[in-house]
Short mmCIF file of C-alpha atoms (C1' of nucleotides) in Angstrom, two decimals:
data_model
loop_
_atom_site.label_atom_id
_atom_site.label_comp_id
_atom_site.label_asym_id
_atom_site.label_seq_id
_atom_site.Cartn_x
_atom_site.Cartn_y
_atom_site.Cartn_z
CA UNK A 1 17.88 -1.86 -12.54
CA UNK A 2 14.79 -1.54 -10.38
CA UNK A 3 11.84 -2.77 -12.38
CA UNK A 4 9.04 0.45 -12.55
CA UNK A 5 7.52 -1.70 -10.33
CA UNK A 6 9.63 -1.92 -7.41
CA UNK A 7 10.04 1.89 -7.59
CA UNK A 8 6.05 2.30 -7.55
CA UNK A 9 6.33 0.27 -4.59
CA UNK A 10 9.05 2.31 -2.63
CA UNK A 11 7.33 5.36 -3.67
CA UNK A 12 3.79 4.38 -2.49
CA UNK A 13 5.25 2.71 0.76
CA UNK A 14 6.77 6.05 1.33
CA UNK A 15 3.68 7.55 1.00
CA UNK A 16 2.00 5.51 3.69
CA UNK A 17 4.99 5.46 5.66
CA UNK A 18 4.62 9.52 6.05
CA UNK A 19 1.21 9.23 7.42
CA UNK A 20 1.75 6.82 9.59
CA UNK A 21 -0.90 6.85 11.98
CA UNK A 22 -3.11 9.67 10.15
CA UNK A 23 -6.01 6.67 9.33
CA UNK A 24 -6.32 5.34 5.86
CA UNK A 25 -5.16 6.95 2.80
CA UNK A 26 -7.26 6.36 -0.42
CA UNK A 27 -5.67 4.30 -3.59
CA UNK A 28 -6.12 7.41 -5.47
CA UNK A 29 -4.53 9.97 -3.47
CA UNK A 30 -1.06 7.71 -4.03
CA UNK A 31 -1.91 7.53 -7.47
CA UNK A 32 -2.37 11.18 -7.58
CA UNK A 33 0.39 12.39 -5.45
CA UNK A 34 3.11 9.87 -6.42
CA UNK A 35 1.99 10.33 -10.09
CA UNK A 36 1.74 6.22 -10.11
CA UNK A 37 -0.80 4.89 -13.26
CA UNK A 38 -3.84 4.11 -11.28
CA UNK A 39 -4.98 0.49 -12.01
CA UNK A 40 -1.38 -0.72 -11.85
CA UNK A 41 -1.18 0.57 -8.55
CA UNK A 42 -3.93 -1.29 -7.49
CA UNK A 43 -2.25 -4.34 -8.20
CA UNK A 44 0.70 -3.28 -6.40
CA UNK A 45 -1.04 -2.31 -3.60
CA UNK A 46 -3.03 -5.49 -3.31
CA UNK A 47 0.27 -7.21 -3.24
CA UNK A 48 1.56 -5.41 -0.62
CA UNK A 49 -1.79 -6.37 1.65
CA UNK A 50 -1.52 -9.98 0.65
CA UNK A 51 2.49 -9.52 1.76
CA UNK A 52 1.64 -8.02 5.40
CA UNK A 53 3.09 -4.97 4.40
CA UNK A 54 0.01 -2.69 4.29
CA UNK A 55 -3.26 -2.90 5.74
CA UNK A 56 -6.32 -2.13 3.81
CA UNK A 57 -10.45 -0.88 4.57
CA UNK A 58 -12.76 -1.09 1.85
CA UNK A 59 -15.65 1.11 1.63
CA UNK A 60 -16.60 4.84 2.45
CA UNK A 61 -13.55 6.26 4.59
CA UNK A 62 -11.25 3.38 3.53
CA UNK A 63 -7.81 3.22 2.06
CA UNK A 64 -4.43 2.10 3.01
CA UNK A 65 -2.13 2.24 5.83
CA UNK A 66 1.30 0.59 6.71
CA UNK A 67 0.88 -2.59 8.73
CA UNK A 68 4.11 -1.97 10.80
CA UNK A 69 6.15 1.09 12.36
CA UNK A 70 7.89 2.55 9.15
CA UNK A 71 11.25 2.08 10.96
CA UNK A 72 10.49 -1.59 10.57
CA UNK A 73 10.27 -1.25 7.22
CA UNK A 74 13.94 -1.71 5.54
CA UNK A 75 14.24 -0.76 2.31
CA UNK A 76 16.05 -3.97 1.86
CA UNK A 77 12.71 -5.79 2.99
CA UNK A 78 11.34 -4.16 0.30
CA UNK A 79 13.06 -4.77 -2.38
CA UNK A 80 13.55 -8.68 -1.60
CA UNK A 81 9.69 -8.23 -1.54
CA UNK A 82 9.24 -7.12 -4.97
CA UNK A 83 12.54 -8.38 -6.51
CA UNK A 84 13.10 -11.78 -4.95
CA UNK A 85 16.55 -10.69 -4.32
CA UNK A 86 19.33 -7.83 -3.94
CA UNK A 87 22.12 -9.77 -5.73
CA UNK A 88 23.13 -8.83 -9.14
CA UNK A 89 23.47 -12.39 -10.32
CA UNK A 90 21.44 -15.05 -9.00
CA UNK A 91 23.91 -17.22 -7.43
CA UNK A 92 25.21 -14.79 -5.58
CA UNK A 93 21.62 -14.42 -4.01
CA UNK A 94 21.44 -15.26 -0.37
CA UNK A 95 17.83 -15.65 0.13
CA UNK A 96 17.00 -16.95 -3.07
CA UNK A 97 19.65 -18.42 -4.45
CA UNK A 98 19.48 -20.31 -7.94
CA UNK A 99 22.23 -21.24 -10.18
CA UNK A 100 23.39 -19.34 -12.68
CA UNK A 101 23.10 -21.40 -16.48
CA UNK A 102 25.67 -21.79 -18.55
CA UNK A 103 28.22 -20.70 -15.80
CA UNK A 104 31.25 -22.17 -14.31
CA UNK A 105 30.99 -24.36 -10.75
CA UNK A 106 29.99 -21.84 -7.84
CA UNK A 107 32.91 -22.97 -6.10
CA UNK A 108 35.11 -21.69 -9.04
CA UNK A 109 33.77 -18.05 -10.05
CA UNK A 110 34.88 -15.30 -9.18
CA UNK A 111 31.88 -13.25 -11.13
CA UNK A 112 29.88 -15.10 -8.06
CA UNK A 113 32.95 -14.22 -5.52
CA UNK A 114 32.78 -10.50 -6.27
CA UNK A 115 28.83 -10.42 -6.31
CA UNK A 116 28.31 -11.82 -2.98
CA UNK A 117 30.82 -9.22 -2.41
CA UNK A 118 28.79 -6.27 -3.70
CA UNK A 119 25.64 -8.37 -2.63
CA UNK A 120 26.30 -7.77 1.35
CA UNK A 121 27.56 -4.19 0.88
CA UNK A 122 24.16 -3.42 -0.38
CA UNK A 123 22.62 -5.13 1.78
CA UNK A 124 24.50 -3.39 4.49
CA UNK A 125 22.89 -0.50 3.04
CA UNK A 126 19.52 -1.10 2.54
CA UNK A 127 18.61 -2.74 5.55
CA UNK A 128 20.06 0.11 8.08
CA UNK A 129 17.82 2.10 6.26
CA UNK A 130 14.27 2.19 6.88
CA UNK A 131 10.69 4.36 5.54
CA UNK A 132 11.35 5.96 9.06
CA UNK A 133 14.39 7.60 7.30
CA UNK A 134 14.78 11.12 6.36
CA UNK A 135 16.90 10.94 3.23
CA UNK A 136 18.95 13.51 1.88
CA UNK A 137 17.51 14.43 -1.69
CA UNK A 138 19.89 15.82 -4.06
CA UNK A 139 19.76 18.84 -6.69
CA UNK A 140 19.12 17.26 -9.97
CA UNK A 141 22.07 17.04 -11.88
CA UNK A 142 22.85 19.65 -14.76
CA UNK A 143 20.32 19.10 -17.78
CA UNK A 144 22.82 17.58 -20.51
CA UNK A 145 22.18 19.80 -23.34
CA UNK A 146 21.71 18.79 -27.35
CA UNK A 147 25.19 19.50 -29.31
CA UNK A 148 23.75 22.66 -31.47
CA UNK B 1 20.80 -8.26 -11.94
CA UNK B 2 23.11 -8.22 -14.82
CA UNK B 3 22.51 -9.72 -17.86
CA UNK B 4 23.96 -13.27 -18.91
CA UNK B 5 25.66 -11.24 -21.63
CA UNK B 6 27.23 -8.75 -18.97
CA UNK B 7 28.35 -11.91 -17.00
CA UNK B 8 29.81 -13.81 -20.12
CA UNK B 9 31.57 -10.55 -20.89
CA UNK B 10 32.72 -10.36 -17.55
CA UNK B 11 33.62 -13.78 -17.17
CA UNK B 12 35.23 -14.04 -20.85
CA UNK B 13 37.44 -10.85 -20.05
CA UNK B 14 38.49 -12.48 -16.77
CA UNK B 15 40.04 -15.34 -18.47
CA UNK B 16 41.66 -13.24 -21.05
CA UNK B 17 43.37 -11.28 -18.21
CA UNK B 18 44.46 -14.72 -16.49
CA UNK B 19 46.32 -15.01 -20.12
CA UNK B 20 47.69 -11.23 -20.02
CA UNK B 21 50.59 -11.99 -22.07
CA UNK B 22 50.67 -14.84 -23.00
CA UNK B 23 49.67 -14.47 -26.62
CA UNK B 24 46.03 -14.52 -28.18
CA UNK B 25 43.33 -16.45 -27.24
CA UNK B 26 41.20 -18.52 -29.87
CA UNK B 27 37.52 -17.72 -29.53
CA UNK B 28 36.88 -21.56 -28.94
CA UNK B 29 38.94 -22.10 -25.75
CA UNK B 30 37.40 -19.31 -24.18
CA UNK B 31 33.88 -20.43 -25.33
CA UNK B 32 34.84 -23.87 -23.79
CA UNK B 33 36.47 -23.07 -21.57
CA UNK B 34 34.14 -20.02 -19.24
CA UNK B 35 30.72 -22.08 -20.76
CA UNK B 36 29.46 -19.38 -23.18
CA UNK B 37 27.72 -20.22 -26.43
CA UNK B 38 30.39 -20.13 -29.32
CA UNK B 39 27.92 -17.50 -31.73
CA UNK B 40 26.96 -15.17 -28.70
CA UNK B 41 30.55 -14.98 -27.58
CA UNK B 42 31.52 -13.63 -31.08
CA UNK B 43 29.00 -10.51 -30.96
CA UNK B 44 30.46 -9.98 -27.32
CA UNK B 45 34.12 -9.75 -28.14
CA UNK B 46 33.39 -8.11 -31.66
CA UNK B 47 31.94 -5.49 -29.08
CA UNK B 48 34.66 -5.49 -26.75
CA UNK B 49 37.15 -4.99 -29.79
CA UNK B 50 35.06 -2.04 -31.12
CA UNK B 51 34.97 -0.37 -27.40
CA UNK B 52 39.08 -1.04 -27.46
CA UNK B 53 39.32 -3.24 -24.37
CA UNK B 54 40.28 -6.45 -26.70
CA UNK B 55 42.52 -6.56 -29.38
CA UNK B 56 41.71 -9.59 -31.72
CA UNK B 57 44.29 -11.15 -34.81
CA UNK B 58 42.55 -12.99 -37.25
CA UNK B 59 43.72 -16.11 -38.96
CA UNK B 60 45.89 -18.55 -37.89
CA UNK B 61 47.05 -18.62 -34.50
CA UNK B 62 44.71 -15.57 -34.14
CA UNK B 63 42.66 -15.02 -31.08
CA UNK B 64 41.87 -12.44 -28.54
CA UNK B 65 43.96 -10.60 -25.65
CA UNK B 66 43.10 -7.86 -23.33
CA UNK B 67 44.51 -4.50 -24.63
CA UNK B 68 44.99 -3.11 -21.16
CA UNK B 69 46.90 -4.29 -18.39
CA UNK B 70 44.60 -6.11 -16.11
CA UNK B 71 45.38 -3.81 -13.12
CA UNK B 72 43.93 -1.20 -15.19
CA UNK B 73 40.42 -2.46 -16.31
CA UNK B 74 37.93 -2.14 -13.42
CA UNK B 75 35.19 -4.21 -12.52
CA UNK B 76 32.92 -0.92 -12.70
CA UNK B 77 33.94 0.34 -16.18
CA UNK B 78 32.82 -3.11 -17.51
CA UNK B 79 29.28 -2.94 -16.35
CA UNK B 80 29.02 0.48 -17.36
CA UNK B 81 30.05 -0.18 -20.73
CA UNK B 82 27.87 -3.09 -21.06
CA UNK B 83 24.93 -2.30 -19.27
CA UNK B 84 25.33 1.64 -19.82
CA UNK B 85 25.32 2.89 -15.80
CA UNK B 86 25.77 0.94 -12.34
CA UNK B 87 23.06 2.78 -11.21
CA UNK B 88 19.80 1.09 -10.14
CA UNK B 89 17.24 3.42 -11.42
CA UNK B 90 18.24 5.68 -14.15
CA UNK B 91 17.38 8.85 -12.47
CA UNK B 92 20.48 8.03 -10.01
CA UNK B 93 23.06 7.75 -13.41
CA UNK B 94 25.69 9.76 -12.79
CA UNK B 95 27.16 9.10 -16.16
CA UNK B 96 24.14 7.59 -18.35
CA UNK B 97 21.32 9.69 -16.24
CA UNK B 98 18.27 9.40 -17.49
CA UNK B 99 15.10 10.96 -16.11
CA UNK B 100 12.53 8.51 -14.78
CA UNK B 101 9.39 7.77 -15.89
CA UNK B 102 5.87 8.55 -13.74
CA UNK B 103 8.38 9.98 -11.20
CA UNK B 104 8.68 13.00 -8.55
CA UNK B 105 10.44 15.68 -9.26
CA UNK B 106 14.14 14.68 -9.39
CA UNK B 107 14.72 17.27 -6.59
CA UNK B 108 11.80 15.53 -4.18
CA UNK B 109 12.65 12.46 -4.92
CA UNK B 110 13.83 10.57 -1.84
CA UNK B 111 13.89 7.26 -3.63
CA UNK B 112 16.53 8.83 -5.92
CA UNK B 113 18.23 9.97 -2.86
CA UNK B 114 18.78 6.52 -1.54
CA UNK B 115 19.51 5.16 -5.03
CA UNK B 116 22.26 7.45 -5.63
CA UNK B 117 23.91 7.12 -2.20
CA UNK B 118 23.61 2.96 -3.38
CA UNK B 119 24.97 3.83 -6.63
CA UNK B 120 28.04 5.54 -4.88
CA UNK B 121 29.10 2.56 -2.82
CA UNK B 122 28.50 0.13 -5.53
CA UNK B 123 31.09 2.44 -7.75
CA UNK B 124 33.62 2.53 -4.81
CA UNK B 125 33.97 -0.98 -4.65
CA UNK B 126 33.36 -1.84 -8.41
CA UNK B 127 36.02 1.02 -9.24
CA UNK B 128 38.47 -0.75 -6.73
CA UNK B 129 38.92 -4.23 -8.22
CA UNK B 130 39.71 -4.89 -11.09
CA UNK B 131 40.78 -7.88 -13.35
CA UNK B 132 44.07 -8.62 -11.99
CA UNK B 133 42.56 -8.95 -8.52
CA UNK B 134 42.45 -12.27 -7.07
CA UNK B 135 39.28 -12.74 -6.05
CA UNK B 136 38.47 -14.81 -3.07
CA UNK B 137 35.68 -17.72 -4.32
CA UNK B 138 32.92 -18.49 -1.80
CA UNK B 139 31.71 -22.11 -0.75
CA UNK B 140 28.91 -23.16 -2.48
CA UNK B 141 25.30 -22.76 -0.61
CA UNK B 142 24.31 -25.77 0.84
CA UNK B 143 21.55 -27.16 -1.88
CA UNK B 144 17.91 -26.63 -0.55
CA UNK B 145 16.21 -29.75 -0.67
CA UNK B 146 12.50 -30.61 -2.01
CA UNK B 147 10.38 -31.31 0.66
CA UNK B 148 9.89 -34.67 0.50
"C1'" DC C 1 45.62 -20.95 -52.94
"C1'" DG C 2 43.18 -22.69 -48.89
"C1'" DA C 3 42.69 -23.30 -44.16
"C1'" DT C 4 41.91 -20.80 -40.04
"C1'" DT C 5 40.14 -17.31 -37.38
"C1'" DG C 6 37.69 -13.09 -36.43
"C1'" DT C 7 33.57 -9.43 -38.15
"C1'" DC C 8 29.25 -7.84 -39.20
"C1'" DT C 9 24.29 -7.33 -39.97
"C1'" DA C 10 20.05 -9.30 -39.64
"C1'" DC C 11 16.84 -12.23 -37.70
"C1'" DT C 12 14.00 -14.88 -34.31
"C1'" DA C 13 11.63 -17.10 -30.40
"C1'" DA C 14 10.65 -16.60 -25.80
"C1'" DA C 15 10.25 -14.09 -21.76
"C1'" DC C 16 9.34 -10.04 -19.30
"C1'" DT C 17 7.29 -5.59 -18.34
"C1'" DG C 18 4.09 -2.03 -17.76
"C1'" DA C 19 -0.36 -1.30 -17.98
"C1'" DT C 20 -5.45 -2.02 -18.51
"C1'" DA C 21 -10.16 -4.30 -18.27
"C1'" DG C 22 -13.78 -5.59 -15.84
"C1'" DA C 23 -16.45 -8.37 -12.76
"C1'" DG C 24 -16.54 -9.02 -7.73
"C1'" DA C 25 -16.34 -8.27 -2.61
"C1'" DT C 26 -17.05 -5.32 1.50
"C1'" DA C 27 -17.95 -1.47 4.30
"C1'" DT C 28 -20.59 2.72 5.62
"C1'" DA C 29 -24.37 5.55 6.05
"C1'" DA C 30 -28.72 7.40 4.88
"C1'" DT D 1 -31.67 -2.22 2.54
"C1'" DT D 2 -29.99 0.19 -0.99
"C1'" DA D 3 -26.59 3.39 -2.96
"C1'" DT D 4 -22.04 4.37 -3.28
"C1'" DA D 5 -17.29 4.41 -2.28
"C1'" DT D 6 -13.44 1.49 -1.90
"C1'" DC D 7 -10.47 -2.24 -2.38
"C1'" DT D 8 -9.58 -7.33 -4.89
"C1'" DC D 9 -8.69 -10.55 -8.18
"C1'" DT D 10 -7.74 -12.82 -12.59
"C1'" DA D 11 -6.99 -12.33 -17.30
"C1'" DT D 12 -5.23 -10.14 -21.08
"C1'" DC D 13 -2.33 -7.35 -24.09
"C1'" DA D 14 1.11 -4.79 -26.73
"C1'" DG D 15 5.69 -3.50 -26.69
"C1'" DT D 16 10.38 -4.30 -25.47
"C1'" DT D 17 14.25 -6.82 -24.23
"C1'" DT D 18 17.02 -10.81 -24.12
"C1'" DA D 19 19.62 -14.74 -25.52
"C1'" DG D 20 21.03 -16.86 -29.13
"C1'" DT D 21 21.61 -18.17 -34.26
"C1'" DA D 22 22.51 -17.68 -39.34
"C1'" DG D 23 25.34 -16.81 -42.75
"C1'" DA D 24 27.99 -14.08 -45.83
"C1'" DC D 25 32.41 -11.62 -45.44
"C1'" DA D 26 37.33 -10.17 -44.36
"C1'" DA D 27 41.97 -10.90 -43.01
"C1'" DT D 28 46.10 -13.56 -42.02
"C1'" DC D 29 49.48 -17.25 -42.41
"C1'" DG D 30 52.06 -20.74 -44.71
#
DNA sequence: CGATTGTCTACTAAACTGATAGAGATATAA
DNA sequence: TTATATCTCTATCAGTTTAGTAGACAATCG
């Protein structure tokens, strides 16, 4: 799973990443508009400036704005940002790889073989795709209902 | 990333399937023999038992085998029994959905977009192997050294 | 019987997560 | 140069999850 976090993150990069160019956008008109807790996405935001992702202006006027072209943003980026990683398990990370514990030798498992599998299929993914992207939404699935 | 339990289930139902047939398995020798803690490895195949994808026999030369034929238990119906859904964000479940906290509207919601597309690759390869595949182990990453 | 092997429920310590508090820094403009 | 609007940083916190353990119990075999 994404931690709430991360998806803040996407969300608010999003955000920026439509008004690209349109001057600063104020910390509370994400918060508002993304429906993102307001002090926590200060925090996230101030990460993202200290990253290079997003540039910030303080005072009257001031707010946030990407630091880059959104189609320079990958959503793979992103998420290695936030996450340290897109593997499942974390020797099968390729960036930041660490040993699992209490596992068998790397050159032995093949939990780690089909991870780094699965690993550079998502990552395949994620970094063709970029804020610049329109994605397709889709309907919300049928509302499960209670057994009467 | 998955949770050491998902891996030790993972990793613990590999090596029964490397035995398909063979008789049972004593809890021990796979606890010795994959690297998992002898007490946590007892809730995990108690678990596996109760979901039906282990049969145990207790007492003397009791143990543990799969009850399917490895061809037949995929690498994507394990995680989502352990770990509920392979999705990355509950929102983009398609069996265990869950709405999202502090999100969009599931219809709006391009991160949801993306995450289900993700979700849908991840299933088509998941739902492709399965324990009597032979997976192909990778070289260990070269160890990154301490700067001196 | 008694040794062996699995089953079950409860418990715990540590880590992580989501979120908030609040004092501080900086920019603008009147 | 002061008032105010904004962002910044560090600390803290409560709740949850995770990994693992304890220990009494049940079944099977000879």
């Amino acid at each position: 799973m994404l931690s709430q976090k991360t998806r803040y993150t996407i969300r608010a990069l999003q955000h920026l990443a439509d008004r690209w160019r349109q001057g600063p956008v104020r910390l509370d008109a994400i918060a508002e508009a993304q429906n993102i807790p307001r002090k926590f996405l200060t925090v996230i935001l101030s990460e993202m400036v200290r990253e290079g992702l997003v540039i910030s202006h303080r005072g009257r006027e001031g707010g946030y704005e990407l630091a880059l072209d959104p189609v320079d943003v990958r959503y793979g980026d992103i998420i290695r940002l936030t996450r340290g990683s897109l593997a499942l398990v974390p020797c099968a990370a390729r960036n930041a790889h660490e040993h699992c514990t209490n596992c068998l030798p790397e050159a032995e498992c093949r939990l780690r073989g089909l991870m780094l599998t699965l690993r550079d299929e998502m990552a395949a993914m994620l970094d063709r795709m970029s804020l610049a992207d329109p994605i397709e939404v889709e309907a919300p699935f049928a509302e499960e209902r209670e057994p009467a």
